[in-house]
Coordinates of C-alpha atoms in Angstrom, one line a residue:
Chain A
X1 CA 103.5 113.1 52.9
X2 CA 102.2 111.6 56.1
X3 CA 99.7 109.7 54.2
X4 CA 101.6 106.4 55.0
X5 CA 100.4 106.8 58.5
X6 CA 96.8 106.1 57.6
X7 CA 97.8 102.3 57.1
X8 CA 97.1 100.0 59.8
X9 CA 100.4 98.2 59.6
X10 CA 102.3 101.5 59.9
X11 CA 100.2 102.4 63.1
X12 CA 100.9 99.0 64.4
X13 CA 104.8 99.2 63.7
X14 CA 104.7 102.7 65.6
X15 CA 103.1 101.1 68.7
X16 CA 105.5 98.3 68.6
X17 CA 108.5 100.6 68.1
X18 CA 107.6 102.8 71.0
X19 CA 106.7 99.8 73.3
X20 CA 110.0 98.1 72.4
X21 CA 112.1 101.4 72.7
X22 CA 110.6 102.2 76.1
X23 CA 111.0 98.6 77.5
X24 CA 114.7 98.6 76.5
X25 CA 115.5 102.0 77.6
X26 CA 113.9 101.2 81.1
X27 CA 116.0 98.0 81.2
X28 CA 119.1 99.8 79.9
X29 CA 120.8 101.4 82.9
X30 CA 120.4 98.3 85.1
X31 CA 122.1 96.2 82.4
X32 CA 124.6 98.7 80.7
X33 CA 125.9 100.4 83.9
X34 CA 126.4 96.8 85.4
X35 CA 128.7 95.7 82.8
X36 CA 125.9 93.5 81.4
X37 CA 125.3 95.2 78.0
X38 CA 126.3 92.3 76.0
X39 CA 123.6 90.1 77.6
X40 CA 121.0 91.6 75.1
X41 CA 123.3 90.7 72.3
X42 CA 123.7 87.1 73.5
X43 CA 120.0 86.5 74.1
X44 CA 119.3 87.7 70.6
X45 CA 121.4 85.1 69.3
X46 CA 119.6 82.6 71.6
X47 CA 116.3 83.8 70.3
X48 CA 117.4 82.8 66.7
X49 CA 117.4 79.2 67.7
X50 CA 114.2 79.7 69.9
X51 CA 112.2 81.2 67.0
X52 CA 113.2 78.5 64.6
X53 CA 112.4 75.8 67.1
X54 CA 109.1 77.5 67.6
X55 CA 108.4 77.6 63.9
X56 CA 109.2 74.0 63.5
X57 CA 107.0 72.8 66.5
X58 CA 104.3 75.1 66.6
X59 CA 102.4 77.7 64.7
X60 CA 103.0 80.5 67.0
X61 CA 106.8 80.6 67.4
X62 CA 106.9 82.9 70.3
X63 CA 105.1 80.4 72.5
X64 CA 108.3 78.1 72.3
X65 CA 110.8 81.0 71.7
X66 CA 109.8 83.0 74.8
X67 CA 110.3 80.1 77.5
X68 CA 113.3 78.8 75.5
X69 CA 115.1 82.3 75.8
X70 CA 113.9 82.9 79.3
X71 CA 115.4 79.5 80.4
X72 CA 118.6 80.4 78.5
X73 CA 118.9 83.9 80.3
X74 CA 118.6 81.9 83.7
X75 CA 121.3 79.5 82.6
X76 CA 123.5 82.4 81.7
X77 CA 122.9 84.3 85.1
X78 CA 123.4 80.9 86.9
X79 CA 126.7 80.2 85.2
X80 CA 127.9 83.7 85.7
X81 CA 127.3 83.2 89.5
X82 CA 129.4 80.2 89.6
X83 CA 132.9 81.2 90.1
X84 CA 134.3 79.0 87.3
X85 CA 132.8 81.1 84.4
X86 CA 133.0 84.8 84.0
X87 CA 129.7 86.6 82.9
X88 CA 130.9 87.6 79.5
X89 CA 132.2 83.9 78.8
X90 CA 128.7 82.4 80.0
X91 CA 126.9 84.8 77.6
X92 CA 129.4 83.9 74.8
X93 CA 129.0 80.2 75.6
X94 CA 125.3 79.8 75.7
X95 CA 124.6 82.2 72.8
X96 CA 127.0 80.7 70.3
X97 CA 125.8 77.1 71.1
X98 CA 122.1 78.4 70.6
X99 CA 123.0 80.0 67.3
X100 CA 124.8 76.9 65.9
X101 CA 121.9 74.7 66.8
X102 CA 119.6 77.0 65.2
X103 CA 121.5 77.2 61.8
X104 CA 121.8 73.2 62.0
X105 CA 118.0 73.0 62.3
X106 CA 117.4 75.4 59.3
X107 CA 119.8 73.4 57.3
X108 CA 118.4 70.0 58.2
X109 CA 114.7 70.8 58.2
X110 CA 113.0 70.2 54.8
X111 CA 111.0 73.2 53.2
X112 CA 112.0 75.6 56.1
X113 CA 109.7 78.6 55.1
X114 CA 111.6 81.4 56.4
X115 CA 114.6 83.5 55.3
X116 CA 117.6 83.8 57.6
X117 CA 118.2 87.2 56.4
X118 CA 114.6 88.5 57.5
X119 CA 115.4 87.0 61.0
X120 CA 118.7 88.8 61.2
X121 CA 117.5 92.1 60.1
X122 CA 113.9 92.0 61.2
X123 CA 110.8 93.8 59.8
X124 CA 108.5 95.9 61.8
X125 CA 106.1 96.4 59.0
X126 CA 105.1 92.8 58.8
X127 CA 104.6 92.4 62.5
X128 CA 101.4 90.5 63.7
X129 CA 98.8 91.8 65.9
X130 CA 99.8 89.4 68.8
X131 CA 103.3 90.6 68.5
X132 CA 102.0 94.1 69.1
X133 CA 100.0 92.9 72.2
X134 CA 103.1 91.1 73.5
X135 CA 105.2 94.4 72.9
X136 CA 102.6 96.2 75.1
X137 CA 102.6 93.5 77.8
X138 CA 106.3 93.4 77.9
X139 CA 106.1 97.2 78.4
X140 CA 103.7 96.8 81.1
X141 CA 105.8 94.1 83.0
X142 CA 109.2 96.1 82.7
X143 CA 107.5 99.4 83.9
X144 CA 106.0 97.9 86.8
X145 CA 109.2 96.0 87.7
X146 CA 111.3 99.2 87.4
X147 CA 108.9 101.3 89.3
X148 CA 108.4 98.9 92.0
X149 CA 112.2 97.7 92.5
X150 CA 113.8 101.3 91.4
X151 CA 115.8 101.8 94.5
X152 CA 116.9 98.3 95.0
X153 CA 118.0 98.0 91.3
X154 CA 119.9 101.1 91.7
X155 CA 121.8 99.8 94.7
X156 CA 122.3 96.4 92.9
X157 CA 123.9 98.3 90.0
X158 CA 126.1 100.6 91.9
X159 CA 127.3 98.6 94.8
X160 CA 126.3 94.9 94.8
X161 CA 127.9 94.3 98.2
X162 CA 126.0 97.1 99.8
X163 CA 122.9 95.9 98.2
X164 CA 123.5 92.3 99.8
X165 CA 124.3 94.1 103.1
X166 CA 121.0 96.0 103.0
X167 CA 119.3 92.4 102.8
X168 CA 118.0 92.9 99.2
X169 CA 117.5 89.7 97.5
X170 CA 120.0 90.4 94.8
X171 CA 119.8 86.9 93.4
X172 CA 116.1 86.9 92.8
X173 CA 116.1 90.3 91.3
X174 CA 119.0 89.5 88.9
X175 CA 117.1 86.5 87.8
X176 CA 114.0 88.6 87.4
X177 CA 115.9 91.3 85.4
X178 CA 117.4 88.5 83.3
X179 CA 113.9 86.9 82.6
X180 CA 112.4 90.3 81.5
X181 CA 115.5 91.1 79.3
X182 CA 114.9 87.7 77.7
X183 CA 111.4 88.2 77.0
X184 CA 111.9 91.8 75.6
X185 CA 114.5 90.3 73.3
X186 CA 112.5 87.6 71.7
X187 CA 109.6 89.8 71.0
X188 CA 112.0 92.4 69.6
X189 CA 114.1 90.1 67.5
X190 CA 111.3 89.6 65.0
X191 CA 110.8 93.3 64.5
X192 CA 114.2 95.0 65.1
X193 CA 116.4 91.9 64.0
X194 CA 118.9 89.7 65.8
X195 CA 121.7 91.8 65.0
X196 CA 120.3 95.1 66.0
X197 CA 118.1 94.5 69.1
X198 CA 120.9 94.9 71.5
X199 CA 121.3 98.5 70.2
X200 CA 118.0 99.4 71.7
X201 CA 119.2 98.4 75.3
X202 CA 122.9 99.8 74.9
X203 CA 122.4 103.2 73.3
X204 CA 119.8 104.8 75.8
X205 CA 122.2 104.7 78.9
X206 CA 125.4 105.4 76.8
X207 CA 123.9 108.5 75.2
X208 CA 122.0 109.8 78.4
X209 CA 125.1 109.3 80.7
X210 CA 126.9 111.7 78.5
X211 CA 124.7 114.4 79.6
X212 CA 123.6 113.9 83.1
X213 CA 125.3 113.3 86.5
X214 CA 122.5 111.4 88.1
X215 CA 121.3 107.7 87.9
X216 CA 117.6 108.8 87.7
X217 CA 118.0 111.4 85.0
X218 CA 120.2 108.8 83.0
X219 CA 117.0 106.5 83.1
X220 CA 114.6 109.4 82.2
X221 CA 116.5 111.0 79.4
X222 CA 117.2 107.4 78.1
X223 CA 113.6 106.6 77.7
X224 CA 112.8 110.1 76.3
X225 CA 115.5 110.2 73.8
X226 CA 114.8 106.5 72.6
X227 CA 111.0 107.3 72.1
X228 CA 111.9 110.1 69.7
X229 CA 114.8 108.2 67.9
X230 CA 112.6 105.2 67.3
X231 CA 109.6 107.3 66.0
X232 CA 112.1 109.2 63.7
X233 CA 113.6 106.0 62.7
X234 CA 110.2 104.6 61.5
X235 CA 109.3 107.8 59.7
X236 CA 112.6 107.9 57.9
X237 CA 112.9 104.2 56.9
X238 CA 109.5 103.8 55.4
X239 CA 109.5 106.4 52.6
X240 CA 113.3 105.5 51.8
X241 CA 112.5 101.8 51.9
X242 CA 115.4 100.9 54.2
X243 CA 115.2 98.4 57.4
X244 CA 113.8 100.4 60.4
X245 CA 116.2 98.6 62.8
X246 CA 119.3 99.7 60.7
X247 CA 117.7 103.3 60.4
X248 CA 117.2 103.5 64.3
X249 CA 120.8 102.3 65.1
X250 CA 122.2 105.1 62.6
X251 CA 120.1 107.6 64.2
X252 CA 121.1 106.6 67.6
X253 CA 124.8 106.6 66.5
X254 CA 124.4 110.1 65.0
X255 CA 123.0 111.5 68.3
X256 CA 125.8 109.9 70.2
X257 CA 128.5 111.4 68.1
X258 CA 126.7 114.8 68.1
X259 CA 126.4 114.8 71.9
X260 CA 130.1 113.9 72.2
X261 CA 131.3 116.6 69.8
X262 CA 129.2 119.2 71.6
X263 CA 129.8 118.1 75.0
X264 CA 133.0 120.2 75.4
X265 CA 130.9 123.3 74.9
X266 CA 128.8 122.8 78.0
X267 CA 129.9 121.6 81.4
X268 CA 128.5 118.3 82.4
Chain B
X1 CA 125.0 92.7 121.1
X2 CA 127.5 90.7 119.3
X3 CA 128.5 87.1 120.3
X4 CA 130.7 84.8 118.3
X5 CA 131.0 81.3 119.2
X6 CA 133.8 79.0 117.7
X7 CA 133.5 80.8 114.4
X8 CA 135.6 79.4 111.5
X9 CA 136.0 80.9 107.9
X10 CA 137.7 78.7 105.2
X11 CA 138.1 79.4 101.5
X12 CA 138.8 75.7 100.2
X13 CA 141.8 74.5 102.2
X14 CA 142.8 77.9 103.3
X15 CA 141.6 78.8 106.9
X16 CA 141.3 82.5 107.0
X17 CA 139.9 82.6 110.5
X18 CA 139.7 79.8 113.2
X19 CA 138.1 79.5 116.7
X20 CA 137.0 83.1 116.9
X21 CA 135.2 83.6 120.3
X22 CA 134.1 87.1 121.6
X23 CA 131.3 89.0 123.2
X24 CA 130.6 92.7 122.8
X25 CA 128.2 94.6 125.0
X26 CA 125.8 97.2 123.5
X27 CA 127.2 100.6 123.4
X28 CA 130.8 99.5 123.3
X29 CA 133.5 100.8 120.9
X30 CA 135.9 97.9 119.5
X31 CA 138.9 98.5 117.4
X32 CA 140.2 95.5 115.3
X33 CA 143.7 95.5 114.6
X34 CA 146.2 93.0 112.9
X35 CA 148.7 92.6 110.2
X36 CA 147.8 92.7 106.4
X37 CA 146.1 89.6 105.4
X38 CA 145.2 88.7 109.0
X39 CA 141.6 88.1 108.4
X40 CA 140.1 91.6 109.7
X41 CA 138.1 92.3 106.7
X42 CA 137.0 88.5 106.6
X43 CA 135.8 89.0 110.3
X44 CA 133.8 92.2 109.3
X45 CA 132.2 90.4 106.4
X46 CA 130.8 87.8 108.6
X47 CA 129.7 90.6 111.0
X48 CA 127.7 92.4 108.2
X49 CA 126.5 89.1 106.7
X50 CA 128.4 89.2 103.4
X51 CA 130.1 86.0 104.4
X52 CA 128.7 82.9 106.2
X53 CA 131.1 81.1 108.5
X54 CA 132.2 77.7 107.7
X55 CA 131.1 76.7 111.1
X56 CA 130.5 78.3 114.5
X57 CA 127.5 80.5 115.7
X58 CA 127.3 84.5 115.2
X59 CA 124.6 86.3 117.1
X60 CA 124.0 89.8 116.6
X61 CA 121.1 91.8 118.4
X62 CA 121.2 94.9 116.3
X63 CA 118.0 96.6 115.1
X64 CA 119.8 98.4 112.3
X65 CA 123.5 98.2 111.0
X66 CA 125.4 100.7 109.3
X67 CA 128.4 99.6 107.4
X68 CA 131.3 101.5 105.6
X69 CA 133.2 98.9 103.5
X70 CA 136.9 99.0 102.9
X71 CA 136.8 98.9 99.2
X72 CA 134.6 101.7 98.1
X73 CA 132.7 101.8 94.7
X74 CA 135.0 102.6 91.9
X75 CA 132.8 102.2 88.9
X76 CA 134.2 105.1 86.8
X77 CA 131.5 105.6 84.4
X78 CA 128.7 105.5 86.8
X79 CA 126.2 108.4 86.7
X80 CA 125.0 108.9 90.2
X81 CA 125.0 111.8 92.5
X82 CA 126.1 112.3 96.3
X83 CA 122.4 112.7 97.2
X84 CA 121.5 109.3 95.3
X85 CA 124.1 107.4 97.1
X86 CA 123.4 108.8 100.6
X87 CA 119.7 108.1 100.0
X88 CA 120.2 104.5 99.4
X89 CA 121.3 104.3 103.2
X90 CA 117.8 105.1 104.3
X91 CA 115.7 102.2 105.8
X92 CA 112.7 103.2 103.7
X93 CA 113.3 104.7 100.2
X94 CA 110.8 106.2 98.0
X95 CA 111.1 106.8 94.1
X96 CA 111.3 110.4 95.1
X97 CA 113.0 111.4 98.4
X98 CA 110.9 113.9 100.7
X99 CA 111.9 117.4 101.5
X100 CA 112.6 116.3 105.2
X101 CA 115.0 113.4 104.1
X102 CA 116.8 115.8 101.6
X103 CA 117.3 118.4 104.5
X104 CA 118.6 115.6 106.7
X105 CA 121.2 114.6 103.8
X106 CA 122.1 118.3 103.8
X107 CA 122.7 118.5 107.5
X108 CA 125.0 115.5 107.4
X109 CA 126.9 116.8 104.3
X110 CA 127.4 120.2 106.4
X111 CA 128.6 118.2 109.4
X112 CA 131.2 116.4 107.1
X113 CA 132.2 119.8 105.5
X114 CA 131.1 118.8 102.1
X115 CA 127.6 120.7 101.8
X116 CA 128.5 122.1 98.4
X117 CA 128.5 118.4 96.9
X118 CA 124.8 117.6 97.4
X119 CA 123.9 117.3 93.6
X120 CA 127.6 116.6 92.6
X121 CA 128.4 113.5 90.5
X122 CA 130.3 110.8 92.7
X123 CA 132.8 110.4 90.0
X124 CA 133.9 114.1 90.3
X125 CA 134.7 113.6 94.0
X126 CA 138.1 112.9 95.6
X127 CA 138.8 109.6 97.4
X128 CA 138.4 111.4 100.8
X129 CA 135.2 113.1 99.7
X130 CA 133.8 109.7 98.4
X131 CA 134.6 108.1 101.9
X132 CA 132.7 110.8 103.8
X133 CA 129.7 110.3 101.4
X134 CA 129.8 106.5 102.2
X135 CA 130.1 107.2 105.9
X136 CA 127.0 109.4 105.7
X137 CA 125.4 106.5 103.9
X138 CA 126.2 104.3 106.9
X139 CA 125.2 106.9 109.5
X140 CA 122.0 108.5 108.1
X141 CA 119.5 106.0 109.4
X142 CA 120.8 106.2 112.9
X143 CA 122.1 102.5 113.2
X144 CA 122.5 100.9 116.6
X145 CA 125.6 99.0 115.4
X146 CA 128.2 100.9 113.2
X147 CA 130.7 98.9 111.4
X148 CA 133.7 100.7 109.9
X149 CA 136.4 99.0 107.6
X150 CA 139.6 101.1 107.8
X151 CA 137.4 104.3 107.2
X152 CA 140.2 106.9 107.4
X153 CA 142.5 105.2 104.8
X154 CA 141.5 107.7 102.0
X155 CA 141.1 110.7 104.3
X156 CA 143.7 113.4 104.6
X157 CA 145.4 113.6 107.9
X158 CA 143.6 117.1 108.8
X159 CA 140.1 115.5 108.4
X160 CA 141.2 112.1 110.1
X161 CA 141.3 113.7 113.5
X162 CA 138.1 115.6 112.9
X163 CA 136.6 112.2 111.8
X164 CA 137.5 110.5 115.1
X165 CA 136.2 113.7 117.0
X166 CA 133.0 113.2 114.9
X167 CA 132.9 109.5 115.7
X168 CA 133.2 110.2 119.4
X169 CA 130.4 112.7 119.2
X170 CA 128.0 110.5 117.5
X171 CA 128.8 107.5 119.9
X172 CA 128.1 109.9 122.9
X173 CA 124.9 111.1 121.5
X174 CA 123.5 108.0 119.8
X175 CA 125.1 105.5 122.3
X176 CA 125.7 103.2 119.2
X177 CA 127.8 100.2 119.2
X178 CA 131.0 100.7 116.9
X179 CA 133.1 98.0 115.6
X180 CA 136.1 99.7 113.8
X181 CA 138.8 98.0 111.7
X182 CA 142.1 100.3 111.6
X183 CA 145.7 100.2 110.8
X184 CA 146.3 103.1 113.1
X185 CA 145.2 103.0 116.7
X186 CA 146.7 106.2 117.9
X187 CA 144.1 108.6 116.5
X188 CA 141.3 106.5 117.2
X189 CA 141.5 105.2 120.8
X190 CA 139.8 106.4 123.9
X191 CA 140.8 104.7 127.3
X192 CA 137.4 103.0 127.8
X193 CA 137.3 101.1 124.6
X194 CA 138.2 97.6 123.5
X195 CA 140.9 96.3 121.3
X196 CA 141.0 93.1 119.3
X197 CA 144.2 91.9 117.7
X198 CA 143.5 89.5 115.0
X199 CA 145.9 87.1 113.4
X200 CA 143.7 84.4 111.9
X201 CA 142.2 84.2 115.2
X202 CA 142.0 86.4 118.2
X203 CA 145.4 87.0 119.8
X204 CA 144.1 89.6 122.2
X205 CA 140.9 91.0 123.2
X206 CA 140.4 93.3 126.2
X207 CA 140.7 97.0 127.2
X208 CA 143.1 99.3 125.5
X209 CA 144.9 99.7 129.0
X210 CA 145.6 95.9 128.9
X211 CA 146.5 96.0 125.1
X212 CA 149.5 98.2 126.1
X213 CA 150.8 95.4 128.1
X214 CA 150.1 92.8 125.4
X215 CA 152.2 95.1 122.9
X216 CA 155.1 95.5 125.5
X217 CA 155.4 91.6 125.5
X218 CA 156.4 91.7 121.8
X219 CA 153.3 91.8 119.9
X220 CA 153.0 94.7 117.2
X221 CA 149.9 95.6 115.4
X222 CA 150.3 96.6 111.7

């Protein structure tokens, strides 16, 4: 039954899945609990345009897409710090403009050799070796970032003014968090899909905060549960021949519903 | 310790504070009073560095500041424990607090009569309990300047009295400078402290004794 594990592309998909799930779960509490959950969704839309531009201008789409989406994330961050636009409006603005530009380019480019559906849904089993390396790199960067700045990120998340008072460079840390999220999204979009990548960021904290009182445990449980769910998703999706990204989101949802149903049975 | 020279704060055309000049010696206690919207919290924000003055000079010679803000964190779905919040008041923080640091947190919780809340979720606490936790966060790393913005607003009256006794005790022991914004001077004041009456600018700055005369001349604080 587990014969499919002997295939190189499956092993590669598992490595990418684990790396992306861990990266997203590590970022999750600092975004979701800080009312920035939608930034992942917005940046996924931006990366649609980024990847299309990348395919058009170079052989390696990610070399163009990564800086493109990182710049867009910094623009969203900047716009949300100016008092004229709210954070969620800034995300909506930048992401919809990028998505629109992406669609126009696809329509107007002759012989564009990529299906829009594959970009929206993603495919983990067709990922390249360089995407696997990038996934591991992003995991390394995010792990180091969270380990090194954990206390500062926690203070920024729960009390921004106190973090400023404590002389934490909240602006620099905020930009770094945005840039790393952008990096993660671009790499993840190709494998999980534009429409579902934000689920990897949103679900870990939403699930783990149902079962623990502490911030640190929210992070740890989120990472652990994501790891299990993503691996389960790959194992279920392959034999059933259904998209991995969608399978993962469905399992996340089942776990979330189960926890909420069983929650009244134990005291938080 | 604190020196303000010609400090002005404006938001667009609105002038929140103008011509603020005062000097506070190390180890003093200053109570700031004034009507609602008079600029008390704006003044405090310039003191703790959350707001830059539009012009003027602010000099603060403090090694370490403790701050209890007026508006406390109110994110309802935030998973965080009392211990995590207090630990964020330490000057140097590790990923995992040491045994000594946990013991110090526990001692403060006992002093504030909430020792049973060590691992409790902040969202399960009453307003008064939360305020005590944030006060410990401000005090835990022994600041030499403590800034309290209406610290007793969420405390029940029985603990309010204890709170000021505790503050006196800490002031005596640590000799820290305290700046305290309040609506109600009666509980807080000891004869040898300073009082500042703010209404867009400093209308009075002097000893509590002199403040009585100022009040009798027809000025009333909040």
